[in-house]
PDB file of C-alpha atoms and ligand atoms in Angstrom:
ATOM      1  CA  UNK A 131      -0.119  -6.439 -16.132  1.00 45.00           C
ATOM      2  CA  UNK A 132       0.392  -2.874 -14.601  1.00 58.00           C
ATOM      3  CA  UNK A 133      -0.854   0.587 -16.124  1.00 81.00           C
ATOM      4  CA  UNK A 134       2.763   0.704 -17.795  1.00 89.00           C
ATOM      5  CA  UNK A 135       4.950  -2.229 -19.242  1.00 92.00           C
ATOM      6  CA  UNK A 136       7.859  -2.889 -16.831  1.00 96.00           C
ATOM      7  CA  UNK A 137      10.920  -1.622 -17.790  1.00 98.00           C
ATOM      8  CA  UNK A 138      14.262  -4.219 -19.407  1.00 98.00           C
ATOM      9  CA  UNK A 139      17.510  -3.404 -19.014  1.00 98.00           C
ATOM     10  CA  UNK A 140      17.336  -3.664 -22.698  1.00 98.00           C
ATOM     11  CA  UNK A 141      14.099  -0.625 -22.771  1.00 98.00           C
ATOM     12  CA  UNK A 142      16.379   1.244 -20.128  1.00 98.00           C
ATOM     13  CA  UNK A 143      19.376   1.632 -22.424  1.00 98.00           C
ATOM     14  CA  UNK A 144      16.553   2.194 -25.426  1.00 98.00           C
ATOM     15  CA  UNK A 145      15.546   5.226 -23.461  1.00 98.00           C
ATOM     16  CA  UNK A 146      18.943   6.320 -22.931  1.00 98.00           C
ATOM     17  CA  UNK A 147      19.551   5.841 -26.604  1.00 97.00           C
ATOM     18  CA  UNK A 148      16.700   7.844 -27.701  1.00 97.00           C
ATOM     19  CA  UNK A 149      17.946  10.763 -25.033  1.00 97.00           C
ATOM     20  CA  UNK A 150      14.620  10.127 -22.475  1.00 98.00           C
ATOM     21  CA  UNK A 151      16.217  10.685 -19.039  1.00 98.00           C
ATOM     22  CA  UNK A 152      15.446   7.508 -16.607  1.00 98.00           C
ATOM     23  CA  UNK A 153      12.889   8.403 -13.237  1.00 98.00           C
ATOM     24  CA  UNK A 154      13.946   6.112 -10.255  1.00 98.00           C
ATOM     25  CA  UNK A 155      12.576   6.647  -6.773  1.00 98.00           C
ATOM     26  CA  UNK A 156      13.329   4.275  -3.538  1.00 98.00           C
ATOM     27  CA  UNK A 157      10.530   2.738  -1.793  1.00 99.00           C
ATOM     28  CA  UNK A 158      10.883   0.397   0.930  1.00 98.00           C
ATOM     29  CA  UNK A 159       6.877  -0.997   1.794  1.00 98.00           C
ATOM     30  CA  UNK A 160       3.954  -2.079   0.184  1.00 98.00           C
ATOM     31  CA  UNK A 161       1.490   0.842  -0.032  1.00 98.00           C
ATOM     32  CA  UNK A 162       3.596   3.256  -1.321  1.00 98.00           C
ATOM     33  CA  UNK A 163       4.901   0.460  -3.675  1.00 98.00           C
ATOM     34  CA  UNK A 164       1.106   0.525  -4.806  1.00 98.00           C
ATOM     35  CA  UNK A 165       1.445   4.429  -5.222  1.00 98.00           C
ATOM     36  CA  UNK A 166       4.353   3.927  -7.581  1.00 98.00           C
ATOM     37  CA  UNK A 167       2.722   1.273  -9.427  1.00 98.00           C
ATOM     38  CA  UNK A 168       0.534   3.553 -10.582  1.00 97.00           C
ATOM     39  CA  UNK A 169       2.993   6.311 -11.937  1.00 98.00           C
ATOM     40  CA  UNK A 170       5.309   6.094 -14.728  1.00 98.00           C
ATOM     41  CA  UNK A 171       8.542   5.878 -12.766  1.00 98.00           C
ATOM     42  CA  UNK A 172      11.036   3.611 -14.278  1.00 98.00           C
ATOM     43  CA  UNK A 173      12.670   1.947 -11.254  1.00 98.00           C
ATOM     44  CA  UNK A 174      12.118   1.446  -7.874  1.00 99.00           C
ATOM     45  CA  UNK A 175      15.381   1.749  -5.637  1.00 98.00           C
ATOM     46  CA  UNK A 176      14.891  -0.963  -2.402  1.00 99.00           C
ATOM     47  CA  UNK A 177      17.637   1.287  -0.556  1.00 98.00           C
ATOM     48  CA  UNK A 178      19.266   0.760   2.683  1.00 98.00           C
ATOM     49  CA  UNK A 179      18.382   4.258   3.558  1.00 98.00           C
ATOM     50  CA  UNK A 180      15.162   2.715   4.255  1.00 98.00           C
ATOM     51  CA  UNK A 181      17.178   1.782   7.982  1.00 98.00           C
ATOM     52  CA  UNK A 182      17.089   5.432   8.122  1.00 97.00           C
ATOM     53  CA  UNK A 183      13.643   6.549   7.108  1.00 98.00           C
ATOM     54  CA  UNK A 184      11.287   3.700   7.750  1.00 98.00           C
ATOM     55  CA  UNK A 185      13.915   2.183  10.452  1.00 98.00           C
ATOM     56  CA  UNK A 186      15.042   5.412  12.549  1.00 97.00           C
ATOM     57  CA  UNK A 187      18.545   4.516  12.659  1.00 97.00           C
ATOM     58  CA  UNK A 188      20.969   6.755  12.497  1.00 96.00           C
ATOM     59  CA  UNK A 189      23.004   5.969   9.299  1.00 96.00           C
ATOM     60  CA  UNK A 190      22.600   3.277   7.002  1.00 97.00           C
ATOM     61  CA  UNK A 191      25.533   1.095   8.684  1.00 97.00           C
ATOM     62  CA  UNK A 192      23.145  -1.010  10.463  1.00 98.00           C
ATOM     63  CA  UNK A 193      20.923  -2.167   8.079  1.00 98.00           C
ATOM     64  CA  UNK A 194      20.572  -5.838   7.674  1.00 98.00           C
ATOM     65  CA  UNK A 195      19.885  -8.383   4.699  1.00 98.00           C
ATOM     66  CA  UNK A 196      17.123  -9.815   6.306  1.00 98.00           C
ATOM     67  CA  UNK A 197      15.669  -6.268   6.867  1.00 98.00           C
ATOM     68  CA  UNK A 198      16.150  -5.204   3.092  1.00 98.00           C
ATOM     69  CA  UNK A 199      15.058  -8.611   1.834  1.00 98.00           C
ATOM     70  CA  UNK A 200      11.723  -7.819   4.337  1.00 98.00           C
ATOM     71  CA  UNK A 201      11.463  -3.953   2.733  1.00 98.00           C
ATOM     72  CA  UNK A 202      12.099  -5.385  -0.891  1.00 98.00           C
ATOM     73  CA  UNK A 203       9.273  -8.506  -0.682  1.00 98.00           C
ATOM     74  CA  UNK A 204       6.534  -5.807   0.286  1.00 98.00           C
ATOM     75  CA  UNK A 205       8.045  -3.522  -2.123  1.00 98.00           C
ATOM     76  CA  UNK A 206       7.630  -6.320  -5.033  1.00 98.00           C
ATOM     77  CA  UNK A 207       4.026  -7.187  -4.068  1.00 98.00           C
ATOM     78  CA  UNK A 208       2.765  -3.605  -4.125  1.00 98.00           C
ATOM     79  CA  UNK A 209       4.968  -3.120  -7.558  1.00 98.00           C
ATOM     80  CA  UNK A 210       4.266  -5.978  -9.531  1.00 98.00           C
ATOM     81  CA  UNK A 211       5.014  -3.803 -12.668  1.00 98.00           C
ATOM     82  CA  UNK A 212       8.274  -2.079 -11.642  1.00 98.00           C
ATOM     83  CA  UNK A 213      12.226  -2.795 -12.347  1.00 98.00           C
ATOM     84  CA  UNK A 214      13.168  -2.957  -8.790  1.00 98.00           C
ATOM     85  CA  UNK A 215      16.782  -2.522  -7.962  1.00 98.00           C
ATOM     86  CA  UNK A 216      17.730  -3.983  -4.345  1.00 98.00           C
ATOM     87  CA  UNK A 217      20.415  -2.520  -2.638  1.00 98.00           C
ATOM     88  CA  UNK A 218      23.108  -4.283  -0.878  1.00 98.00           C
ATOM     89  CA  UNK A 219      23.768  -3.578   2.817  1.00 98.00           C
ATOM     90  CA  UNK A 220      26.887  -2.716   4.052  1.00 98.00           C
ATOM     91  CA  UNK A 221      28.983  -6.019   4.976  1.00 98.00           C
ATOM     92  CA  UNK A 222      26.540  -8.480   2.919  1.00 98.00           C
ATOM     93  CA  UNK A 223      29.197  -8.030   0.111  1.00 98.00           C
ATOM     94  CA  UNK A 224      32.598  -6.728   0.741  1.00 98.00           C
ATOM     95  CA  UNK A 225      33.989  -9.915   2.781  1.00 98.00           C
ATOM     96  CA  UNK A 226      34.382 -11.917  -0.905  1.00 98.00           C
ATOM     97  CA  UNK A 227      33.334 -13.139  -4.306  1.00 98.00           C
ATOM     98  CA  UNK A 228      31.253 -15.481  -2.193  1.00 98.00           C
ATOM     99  CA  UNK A 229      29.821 -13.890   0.423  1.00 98.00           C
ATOM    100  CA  UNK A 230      28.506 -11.234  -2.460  1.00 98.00           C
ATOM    101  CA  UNK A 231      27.336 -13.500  -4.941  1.00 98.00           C
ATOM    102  CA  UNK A 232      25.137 -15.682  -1.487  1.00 98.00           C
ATOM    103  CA  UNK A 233      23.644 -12.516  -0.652  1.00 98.00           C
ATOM    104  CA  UNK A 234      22.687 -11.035  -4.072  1.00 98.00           C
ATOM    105  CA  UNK A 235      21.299 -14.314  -4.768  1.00 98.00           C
ATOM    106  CA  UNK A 236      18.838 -14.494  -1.796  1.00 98.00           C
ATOM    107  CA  UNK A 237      18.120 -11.275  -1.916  1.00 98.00           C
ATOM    108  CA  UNK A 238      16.676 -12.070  -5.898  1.00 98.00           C
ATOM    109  CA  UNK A 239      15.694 -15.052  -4.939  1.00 98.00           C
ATOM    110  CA  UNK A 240      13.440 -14.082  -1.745  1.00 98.00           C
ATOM    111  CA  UNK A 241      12.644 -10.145  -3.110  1.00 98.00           C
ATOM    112  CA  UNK A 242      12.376 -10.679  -6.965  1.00 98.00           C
ATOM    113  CA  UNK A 243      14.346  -7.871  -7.023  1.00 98.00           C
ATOM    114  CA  UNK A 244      15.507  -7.382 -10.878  1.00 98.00           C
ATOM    115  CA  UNK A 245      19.036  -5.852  -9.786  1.00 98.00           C
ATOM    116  CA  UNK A 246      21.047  -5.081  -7.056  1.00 98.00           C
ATOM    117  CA  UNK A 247      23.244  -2.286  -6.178  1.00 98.00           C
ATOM    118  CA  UNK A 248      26.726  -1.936  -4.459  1.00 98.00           C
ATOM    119  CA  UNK A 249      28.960   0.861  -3.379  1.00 98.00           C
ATOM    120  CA  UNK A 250      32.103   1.214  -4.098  1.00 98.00           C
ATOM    121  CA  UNK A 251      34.945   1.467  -7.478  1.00 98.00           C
ATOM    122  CA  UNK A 252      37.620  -0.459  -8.814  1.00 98.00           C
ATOM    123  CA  UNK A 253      38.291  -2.260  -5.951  1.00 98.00           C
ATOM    124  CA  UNK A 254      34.647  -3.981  -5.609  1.00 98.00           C
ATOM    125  CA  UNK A 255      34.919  -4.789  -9.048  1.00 98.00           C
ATOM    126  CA  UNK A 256      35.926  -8.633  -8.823  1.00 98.00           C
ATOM    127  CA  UNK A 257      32.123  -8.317  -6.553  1.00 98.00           C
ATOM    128  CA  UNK A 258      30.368  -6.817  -9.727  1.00 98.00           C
ATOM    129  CA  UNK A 259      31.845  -8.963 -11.944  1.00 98.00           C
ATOM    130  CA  UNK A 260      30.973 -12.179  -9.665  1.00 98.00           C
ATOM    131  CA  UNK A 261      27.682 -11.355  -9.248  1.00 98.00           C
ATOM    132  CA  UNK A 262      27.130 -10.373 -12.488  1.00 98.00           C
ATOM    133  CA  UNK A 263      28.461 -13.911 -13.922  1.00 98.00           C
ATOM    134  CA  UNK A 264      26.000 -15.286 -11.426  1.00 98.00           C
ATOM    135  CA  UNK A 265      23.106 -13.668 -13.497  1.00 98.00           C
ATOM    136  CA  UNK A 266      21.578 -10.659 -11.202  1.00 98.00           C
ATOM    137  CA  UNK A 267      22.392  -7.340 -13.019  1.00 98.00           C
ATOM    138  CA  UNK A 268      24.553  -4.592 -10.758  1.00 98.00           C
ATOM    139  CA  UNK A 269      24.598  -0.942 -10.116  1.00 98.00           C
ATOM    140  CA  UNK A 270      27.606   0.665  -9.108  1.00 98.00           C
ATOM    141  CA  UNK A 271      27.354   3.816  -6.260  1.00 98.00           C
ATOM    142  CA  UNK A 272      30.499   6.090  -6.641  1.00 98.00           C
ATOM    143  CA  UNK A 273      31.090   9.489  -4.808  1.00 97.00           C
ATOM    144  CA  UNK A 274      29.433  10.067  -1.803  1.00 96.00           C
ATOM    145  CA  UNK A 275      28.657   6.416  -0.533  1.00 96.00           C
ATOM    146  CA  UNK A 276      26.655   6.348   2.687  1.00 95.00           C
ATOM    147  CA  UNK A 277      28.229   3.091   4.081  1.00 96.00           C
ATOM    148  CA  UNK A 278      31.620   4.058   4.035  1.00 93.00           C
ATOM    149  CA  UNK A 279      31.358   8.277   4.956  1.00 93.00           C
ATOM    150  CA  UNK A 280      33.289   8.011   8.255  1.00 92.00           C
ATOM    151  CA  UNK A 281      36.276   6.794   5.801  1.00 91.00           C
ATOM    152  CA  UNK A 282      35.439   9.818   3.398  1.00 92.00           C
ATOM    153  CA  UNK A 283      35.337  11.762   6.002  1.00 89.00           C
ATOM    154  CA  UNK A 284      31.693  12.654   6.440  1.00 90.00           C
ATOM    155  CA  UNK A 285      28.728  13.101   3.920  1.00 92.00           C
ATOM    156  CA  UNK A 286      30.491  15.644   1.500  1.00 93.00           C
ATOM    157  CA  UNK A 287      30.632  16.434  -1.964  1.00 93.00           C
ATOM    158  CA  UNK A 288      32.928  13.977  -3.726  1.00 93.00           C
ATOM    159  CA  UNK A 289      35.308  14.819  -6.941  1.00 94.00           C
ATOM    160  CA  UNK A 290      36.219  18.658  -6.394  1.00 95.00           C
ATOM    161  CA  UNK A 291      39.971  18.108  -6.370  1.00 96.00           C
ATOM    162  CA  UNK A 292      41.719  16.332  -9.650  1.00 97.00           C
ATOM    163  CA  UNK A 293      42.849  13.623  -7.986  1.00 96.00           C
ATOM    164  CA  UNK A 294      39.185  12.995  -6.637  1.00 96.00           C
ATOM    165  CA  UNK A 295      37.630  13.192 -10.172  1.00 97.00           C
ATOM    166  CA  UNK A 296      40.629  11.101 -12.079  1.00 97.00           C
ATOM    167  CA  UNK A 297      39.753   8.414  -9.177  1.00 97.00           C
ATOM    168  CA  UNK A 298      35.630   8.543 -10.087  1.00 98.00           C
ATOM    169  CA  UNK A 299      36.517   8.364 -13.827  1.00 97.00           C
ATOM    170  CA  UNK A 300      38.691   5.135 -13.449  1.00 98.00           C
ATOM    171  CA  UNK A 301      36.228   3.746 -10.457  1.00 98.00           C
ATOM    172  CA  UNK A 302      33.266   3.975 -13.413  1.00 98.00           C
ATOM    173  CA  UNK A 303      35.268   2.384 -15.873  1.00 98.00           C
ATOM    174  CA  UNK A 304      36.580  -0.313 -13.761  1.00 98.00           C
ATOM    175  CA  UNK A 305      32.974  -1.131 -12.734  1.00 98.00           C
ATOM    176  CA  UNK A 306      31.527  -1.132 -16.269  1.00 98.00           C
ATOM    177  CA  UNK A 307      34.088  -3.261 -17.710  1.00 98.00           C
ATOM    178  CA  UNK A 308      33.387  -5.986 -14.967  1.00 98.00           C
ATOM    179  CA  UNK A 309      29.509  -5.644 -15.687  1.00 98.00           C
ATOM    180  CA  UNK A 310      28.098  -2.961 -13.927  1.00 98.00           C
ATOM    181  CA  UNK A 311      24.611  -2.218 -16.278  1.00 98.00           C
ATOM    182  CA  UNK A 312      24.552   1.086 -14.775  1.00 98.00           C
ATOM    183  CA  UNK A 313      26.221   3.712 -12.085  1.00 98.00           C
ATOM    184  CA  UNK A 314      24.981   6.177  -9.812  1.00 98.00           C
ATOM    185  CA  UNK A 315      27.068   8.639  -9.005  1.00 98.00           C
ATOM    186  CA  UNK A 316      25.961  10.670  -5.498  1.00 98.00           C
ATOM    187  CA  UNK A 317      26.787  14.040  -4.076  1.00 97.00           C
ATOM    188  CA  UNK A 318      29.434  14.502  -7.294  1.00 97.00           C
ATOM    189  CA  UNK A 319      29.944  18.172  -9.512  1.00 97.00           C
ATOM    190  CA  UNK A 320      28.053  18.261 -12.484  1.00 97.00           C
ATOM    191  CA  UNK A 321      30.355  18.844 -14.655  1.00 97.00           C
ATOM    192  CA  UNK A 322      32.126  15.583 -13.544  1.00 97.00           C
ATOM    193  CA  UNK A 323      29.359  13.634 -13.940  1.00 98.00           C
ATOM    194  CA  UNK A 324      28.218  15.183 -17.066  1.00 98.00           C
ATOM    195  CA  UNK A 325      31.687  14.546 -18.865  1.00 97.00           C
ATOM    196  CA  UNK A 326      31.590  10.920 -17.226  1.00 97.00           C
ATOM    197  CA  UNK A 327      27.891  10.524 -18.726  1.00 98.00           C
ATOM    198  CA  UNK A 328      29.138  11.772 -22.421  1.00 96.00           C
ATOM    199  CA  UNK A 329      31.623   9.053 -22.328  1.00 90.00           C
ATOM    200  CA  UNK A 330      30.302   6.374 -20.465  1.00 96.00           C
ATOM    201  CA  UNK A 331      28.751   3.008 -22.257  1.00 97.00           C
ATOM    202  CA  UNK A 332      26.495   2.612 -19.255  1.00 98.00           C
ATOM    203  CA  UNK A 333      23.404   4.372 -17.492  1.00 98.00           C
ATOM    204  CA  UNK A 334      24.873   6.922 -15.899  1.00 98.00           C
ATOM    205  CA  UNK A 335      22.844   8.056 -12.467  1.00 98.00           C
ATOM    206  CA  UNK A 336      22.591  10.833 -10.518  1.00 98.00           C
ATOM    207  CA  UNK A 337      21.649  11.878  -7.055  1.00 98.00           C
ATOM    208  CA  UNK A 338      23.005  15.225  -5.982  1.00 97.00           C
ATOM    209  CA  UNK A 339      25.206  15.186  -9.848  1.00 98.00           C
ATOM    210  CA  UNK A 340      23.646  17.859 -11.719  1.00 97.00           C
ATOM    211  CA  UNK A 341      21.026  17.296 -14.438  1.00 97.00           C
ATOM    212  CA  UNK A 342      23.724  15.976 -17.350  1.00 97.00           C
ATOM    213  CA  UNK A 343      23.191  12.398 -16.152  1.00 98.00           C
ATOM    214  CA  UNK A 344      20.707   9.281 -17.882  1.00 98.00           C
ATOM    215  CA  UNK A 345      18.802   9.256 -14.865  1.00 98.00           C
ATOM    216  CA  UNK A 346      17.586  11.147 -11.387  1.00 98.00           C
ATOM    217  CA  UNK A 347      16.937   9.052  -8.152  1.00 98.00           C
ATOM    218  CA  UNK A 348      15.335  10.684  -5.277  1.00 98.00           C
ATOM    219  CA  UNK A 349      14.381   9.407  -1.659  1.00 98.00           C
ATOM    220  CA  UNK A 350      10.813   9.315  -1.464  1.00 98.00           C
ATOM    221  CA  UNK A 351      10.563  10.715   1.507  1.00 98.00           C
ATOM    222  CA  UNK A 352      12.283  13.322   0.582  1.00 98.00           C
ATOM    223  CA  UNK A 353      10.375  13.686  -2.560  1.00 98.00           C
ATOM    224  CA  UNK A 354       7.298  14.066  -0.333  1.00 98.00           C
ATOM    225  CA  UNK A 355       8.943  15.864   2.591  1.00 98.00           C
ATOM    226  CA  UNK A 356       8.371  12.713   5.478  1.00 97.00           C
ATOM    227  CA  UNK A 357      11.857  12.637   7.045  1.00 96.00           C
ATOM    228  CA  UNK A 358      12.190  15.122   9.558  1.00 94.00           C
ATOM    229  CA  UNK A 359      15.605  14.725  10.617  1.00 95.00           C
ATOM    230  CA  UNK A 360      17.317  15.991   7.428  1.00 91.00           C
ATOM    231  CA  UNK A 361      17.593  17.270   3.811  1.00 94.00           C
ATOM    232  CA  UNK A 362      20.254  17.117   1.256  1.00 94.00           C
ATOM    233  CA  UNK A 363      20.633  19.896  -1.111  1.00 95.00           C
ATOM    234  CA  UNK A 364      19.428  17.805  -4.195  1.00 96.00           C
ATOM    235  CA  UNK A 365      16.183  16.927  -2.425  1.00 97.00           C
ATOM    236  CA  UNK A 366      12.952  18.055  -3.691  1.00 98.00           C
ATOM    237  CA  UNK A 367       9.566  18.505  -1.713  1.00 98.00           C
ATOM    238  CA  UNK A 368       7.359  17.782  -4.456  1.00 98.00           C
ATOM    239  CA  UNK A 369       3.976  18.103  -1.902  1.00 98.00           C
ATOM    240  CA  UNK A 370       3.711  22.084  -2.250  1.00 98.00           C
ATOM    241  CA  UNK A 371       2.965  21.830  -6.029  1.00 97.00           C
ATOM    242  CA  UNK A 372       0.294  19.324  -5.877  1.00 98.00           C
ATOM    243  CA  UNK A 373      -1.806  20.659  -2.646  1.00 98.00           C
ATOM    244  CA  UNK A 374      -3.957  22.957  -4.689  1.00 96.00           C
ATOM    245  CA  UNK A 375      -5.127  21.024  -7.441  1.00 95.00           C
ATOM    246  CA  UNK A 376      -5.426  17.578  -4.699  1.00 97.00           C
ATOM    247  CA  UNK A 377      -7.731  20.452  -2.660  1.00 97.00           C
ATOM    248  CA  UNK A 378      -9.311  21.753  -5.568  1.00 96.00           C
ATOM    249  CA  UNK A 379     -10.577  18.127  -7.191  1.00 94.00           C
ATOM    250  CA  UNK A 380     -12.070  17.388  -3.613  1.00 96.00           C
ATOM    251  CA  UNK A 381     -13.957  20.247  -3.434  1.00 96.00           C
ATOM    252  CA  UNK A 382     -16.104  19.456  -5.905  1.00 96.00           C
ATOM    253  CA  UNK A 383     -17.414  16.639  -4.407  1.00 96.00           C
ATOM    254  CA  UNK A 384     -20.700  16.331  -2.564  1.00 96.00           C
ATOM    255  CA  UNK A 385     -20.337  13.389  -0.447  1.00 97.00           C
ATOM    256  CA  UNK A 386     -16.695  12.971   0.784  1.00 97.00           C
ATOM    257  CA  UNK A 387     -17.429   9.725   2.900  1.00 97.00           C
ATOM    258  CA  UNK A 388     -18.683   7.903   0.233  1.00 97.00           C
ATOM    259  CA  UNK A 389     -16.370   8.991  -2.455  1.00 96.00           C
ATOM    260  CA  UNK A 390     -13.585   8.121  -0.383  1.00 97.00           C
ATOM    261  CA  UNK A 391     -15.110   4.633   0.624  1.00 97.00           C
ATOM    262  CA  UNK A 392     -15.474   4.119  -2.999  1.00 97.00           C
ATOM    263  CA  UNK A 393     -12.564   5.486  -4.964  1.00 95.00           C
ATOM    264  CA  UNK A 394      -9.616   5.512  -1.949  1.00 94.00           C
ATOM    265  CA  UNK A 395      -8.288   9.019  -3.306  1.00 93.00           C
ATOM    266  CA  UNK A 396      -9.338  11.154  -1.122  1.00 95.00           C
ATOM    267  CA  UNK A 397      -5.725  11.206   1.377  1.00 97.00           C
ATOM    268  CA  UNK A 398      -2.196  10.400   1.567  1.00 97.00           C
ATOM    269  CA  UNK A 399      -1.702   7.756  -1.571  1.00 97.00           C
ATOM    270  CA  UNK A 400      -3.291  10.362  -3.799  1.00 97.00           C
ATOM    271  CA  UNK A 401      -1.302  13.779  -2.881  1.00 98.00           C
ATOM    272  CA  UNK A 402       1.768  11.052  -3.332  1.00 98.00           C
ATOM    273  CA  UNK A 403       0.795   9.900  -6.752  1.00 98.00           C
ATOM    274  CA  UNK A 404       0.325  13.397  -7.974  1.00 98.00           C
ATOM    275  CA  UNK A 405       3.827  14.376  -6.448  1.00 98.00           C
ATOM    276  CA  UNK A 406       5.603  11.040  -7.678  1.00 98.00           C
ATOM    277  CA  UNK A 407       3.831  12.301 -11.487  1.00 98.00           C
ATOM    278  CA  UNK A 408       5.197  15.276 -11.119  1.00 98.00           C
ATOM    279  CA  UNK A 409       8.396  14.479 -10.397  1.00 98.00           C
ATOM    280  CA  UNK A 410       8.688  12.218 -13.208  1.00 98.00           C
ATOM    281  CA  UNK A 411       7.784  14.800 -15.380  1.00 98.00           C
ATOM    282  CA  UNK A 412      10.135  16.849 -14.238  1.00 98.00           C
ATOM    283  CA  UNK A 413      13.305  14.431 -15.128  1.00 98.00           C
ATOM    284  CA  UNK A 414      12.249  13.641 -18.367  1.00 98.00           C
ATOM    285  CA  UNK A 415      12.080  17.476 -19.276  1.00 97.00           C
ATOM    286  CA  UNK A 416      15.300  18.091 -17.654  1.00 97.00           C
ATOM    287  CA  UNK A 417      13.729  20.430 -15.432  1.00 97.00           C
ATOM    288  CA  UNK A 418      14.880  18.702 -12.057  1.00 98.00           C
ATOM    289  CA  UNK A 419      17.226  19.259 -11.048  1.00 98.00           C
ATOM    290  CA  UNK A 420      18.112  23.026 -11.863  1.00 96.00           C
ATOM    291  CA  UNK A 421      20.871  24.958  -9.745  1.00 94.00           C
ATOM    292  CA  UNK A 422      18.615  25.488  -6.847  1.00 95.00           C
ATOM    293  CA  UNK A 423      18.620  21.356  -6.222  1.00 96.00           C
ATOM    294  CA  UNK A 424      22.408  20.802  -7.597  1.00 95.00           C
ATOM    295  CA  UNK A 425      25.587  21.369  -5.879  1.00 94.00           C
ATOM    296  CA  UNK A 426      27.982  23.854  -7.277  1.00 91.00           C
ATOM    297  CA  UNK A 427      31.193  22.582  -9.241  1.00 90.00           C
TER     298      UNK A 427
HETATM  299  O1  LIG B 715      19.913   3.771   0.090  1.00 58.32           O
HETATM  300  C1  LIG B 715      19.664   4.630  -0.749  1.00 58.32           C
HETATM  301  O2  LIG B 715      18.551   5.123  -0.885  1.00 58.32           O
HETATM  302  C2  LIG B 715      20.772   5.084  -1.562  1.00 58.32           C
HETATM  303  C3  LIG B 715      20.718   6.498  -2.015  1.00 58.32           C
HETATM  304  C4  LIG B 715      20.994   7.424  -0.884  1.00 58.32           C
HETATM  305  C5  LIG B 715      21.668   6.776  -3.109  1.00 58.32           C
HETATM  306  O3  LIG B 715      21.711   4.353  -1.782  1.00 58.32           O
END
C-alpha cells in the first residue's frame, strides 16, 4: 500500500461528482514513477510523447509498442499505487477491431497499465468500443492529436471555426457512447471545452483547454522544465516556485553527506516532488491553468 489509496474509475467519477478537479501527469521510467508515488496525483499518463522526451525523436510518430510497453513496466514498478493510463502508439490501433483490442491487451497485460488511451473521434469509435468490450477502460484524445498533426495541418489550436467545434462535440459523444470512461481534449478554446465538460457524462480532460475541464494533464518534463527543445503555451515550469524553500530546508543542515546518504532528499527527486505537490495543488484550486497558461478562444 502507497501513501495514498489508488484511484477507481469509480473514485475518479466520485471526485468529479463532488466538483474536485482530477491531477494527471505522464511519466515514462521508474524513478520519477517513485517521485509520483509519493504525491497525490491521481493518474499517471504512460504517453507516447515519452519517444520525444526520454527518446529524442522528433514527433511522436515513431514510437513503438514495445517501447511504451518498456516505459509503462518501469513506470508500474516505481508506481505501485497509481491509476496508470497507457497510451496507444500511433498504428498499434487504427488498422482494426483486432489489431486494437491485441495491442491494448498486451500492453495491460505486460504494463499493468489500468487504461489505455487513443486518439481520434467518431471514426475510432468501433476501436473504443472493442476494446472496451474486451475489459481495459479507454480515453479518448480529441483536438490537437500529436499522431495525426501533418493531417491537421501542424500542431495548432483545434475548434476555433463552427464547423471545428460542432465536429469535437459529436467526436466526444460518439466516443462516450461506445465506452470511452473519459476524454482529453488538447490544444482546444476554453469555452469549447468548458460547454463540452457541462454536458458531458464523462471525465472531461484538458491539456491546453482552459481550466473548465474535470481534470489537467501536464508533461512532466514540462512541469519541471527538462525538455529543451520546446514549450507549449499551457506548460508550466513548476521548478522556480519550489527552489527557495528546497534551498532553504538544506541549509539548515549540518552534515549534508550524511543526511543525504540517509534520507535521499537532498537533489533532483526532492525539488520534483515539491514541484509535482505543487502542481497538484494548483488543479484542485483551479488555479492552473489561468490565462497566462490557456490559449485564447
Ligand atoms: O503522449 C502524451 O503525453 C500525450 C499528451 C501530449 C496529451 O498524449
Amino acid at each position: 500500500m502507497g501513501m495514498y489509496p489508488k484511484q477507481t474509475i469509480r473514485s475518479l467519477y466520485e471526485h468529479k461528482n463532488e466538483s474536485r478537479p482530477l491531477s494527471w501527469l505522464t511519466c515514462y521510467d521508474y524513478s520519477f514513477a517513485t517521485v509520483i508515488e509519493k504525491t497525490e496525483i491521481d493518474m499517471i499518463l504512460v504517453g507516447d510523447s515519452g519517444g520525444m522526451v526520454a527518446l529524442g525523436y522528433g514527433d511522436t510518430t515513431p514510437v513503438t509498442m514495445n517501447e511504451m510497453i518498456q516505459f509503462a513496466s518501469a513506470v508500474r514498478r516505481g508506481s505501485p499505487n497509481k491509476f496508470i493510463v497507457g497510451d496507444m502508439p500511433k498504428g498499434s490501433y487504427e488498422g482494426s477491431d483486432e489489431i486494437a483490442i491485441q495491442n491494448a491487451m498486451r500492453f495491460s497485460k505486460e504494463s499493468g497499465c489500468d487504461a489505455v488511451k487513443l486518439e481520434g473521434g467518431a471514426v475510432m469509435a468501433n476501436r473504443v468500443k472493442a476494446i472496451t468490450d474486451s475489459g481495459i477502460p479507454v480515453i479518448g484524445h480529441l483536438g490537437l492529436t500529436p499522431q495525426s498533426a501533418s493531417a491537421l495541418g501542424g500542431y495548432r489550436v483545434i475548434g476555433r471555426t463552427q464547423s471545428e467545434s460542432d465536429k469535437l462535440t459529436s467526436d466526444v459523444a460518439a466516443l462516450e457512447a461506445a465506452g470511452a470512461i473519459g476524454i482529453l481534449l488538447e490544444a482546444v478554446p476554453p469555452t469549447i471545452a468548458k460547454d463540452i465538460t457541462s454536458n458531458s457524462p464523462s471525465l472531461i480532460f484538458g491539456i491546453g483547454a482552459g481550466s473548465d475541464v474535470h481534470g489537467q494533464l501536464l508533461i512532466l518534463h514540462d512541469l519541471l522544465g527538462l525538455y529543451p527543445n520546446f514549450r507549449p503555451k499551457f506548460a508550466k515550469c513548476y521548478v522556480p516556485q519550489v527552489m527557495e524553500s528546497f534551498v532553504h530546508d538544506l541549509s539548515k543542515i549540518e552534515d549534508l553527506t550524511s543526511f543525504g546518504r540517509s534520507m535521499r532528499t537532498d537533489g533532483i527527486h526532492e525539488i520534483a516532488r515539491l514541484a509535482i505537490d505543487l502542481f497538484v495543488d494548483e488543479v484542485r484550486s483551479r488555479k492552473f491553468p489561468d490565462q497566462d497558461f490557456s490559449y485564447k478562444n
